[in-house]
């Protein structure tokens, strides 16, 4: 059934039906990756929030589980995180069977309606059966509201050096950091964010974690912002700096974005990931609040990005995030097809009679001497018999990657959906690589080894039936091209 719906993603998590937004409570425990998410089981429109739940052993295939957290007398269950309290610091489990602890925001709609400013506060729930059933802590809330309307989305992590739990919380136009010995009693440490970074909208869904860049350890802070993203609406910025257990000190002042496309929001990382220096694994909501409640998907609304591995690299005295689909996704690949290296001028069809999803890897050689006039724009296009077309490429005049969904189908309901969206990148390197995961209704572009990421949805009125490479006002040479069909995660 999930293979028959026109817009049903085949390699991305979706609920079987009804509304989904932010990923929540991502934690690895005992062989399983947990994904919780903002869920409204009674409608395909956002409403009273629950935590939906899914479990995976490979970050690719997901088992849909029953709803984990229902609204209660304290309010709806907004976004938050989960940790494995392996030392049972909370006392909510035992040392033999430590608890999973979820820390989330209660949003109280009655208080909000009454005109109060104190309608968001943090609560705790725990599970002692590997996340199958959850009990709310009996003395919630654990962090009451200090009189600020936007006070939400706690992301909790264990801070090795100070041997305490840390919470980073979105507070209106900044984040606040709190510490705790036991996940229950929280002490304010510091604020970060006023006067730095993007401020076109409210700050939401922060995360804070250490990463290795060569020999150096840096701390990376993710902060989602809505609106105010680089191409309009929702997006996630990040800061790189240091964290001493009390205060986050950023380096550099330029605003950086995890993803420049319009459809990657509220993403955070998994906690307790196994392995030496465990991988830093990320997932975002593949959507944008500008049109999230209107997209024409069907009996469900909302998908997640593929799980991605983040790395931190030093580039020109700056630290930048690199994103890649997790290696496990390659297990979905079918037979590899190779494209011949050649010079592209105008439009060249490379595929017809195919089904999405596909994974495509393209290397364009921008310095090839056989190129007489170098193209102004080049890339890859998907089209159908209705003359709808999705373009993904590089604009060499302006030095920008782009996704153009101006004429890719669904655009009538929302003026913010259609359009051409850009990501900056000065290409000093002869090879311009584009790695694409193209599902039935979304594309994820990982360019320059993952330094530039763009994630966007598309809704053609009929499935795309042709894929071509294009080069405008000049030529470009393709030095390498590979295509893999991807199997469905629902089979
Ligand atoms: C982000 C967000 C969060 C909030 C949740 C409510 O998309 O607005 O700040 O907790 O969604 O569903």
Tab-separated table of C-alpha atoms in Angstrom, residues 388-389 405-412 459-461:
chain	number	residue	atom	x	y	z
A	388	UNK	CA	6.672	20.076	-15.153
A	389	UNK	CA	10.340	20.246	-14.352
A	405	UNK	CA	10.800	24.035	-8.300
A	406	UNK	CA	9.122	27.042	-9.917
A	407	UNK	CA	7.402	24.789	-12.423
A	408	UNK	CA	7.581	21.384	-10.747
A	409	UNK	CA	3.892	20.800	-10.085
A	410	UNK	CA	2.084	21.750	-6.896
A	411	UNK	CA	2.435	25.459	-6.317
A	412	UNK	CA	-1.073	26.808	-6.468
A	459	UNK	CA	4.838	17.449	-5.920
A	460	UNK	CA	4.503	16.919	-9.667
A	461	UNK	CA	0.927	16.324	-10.862
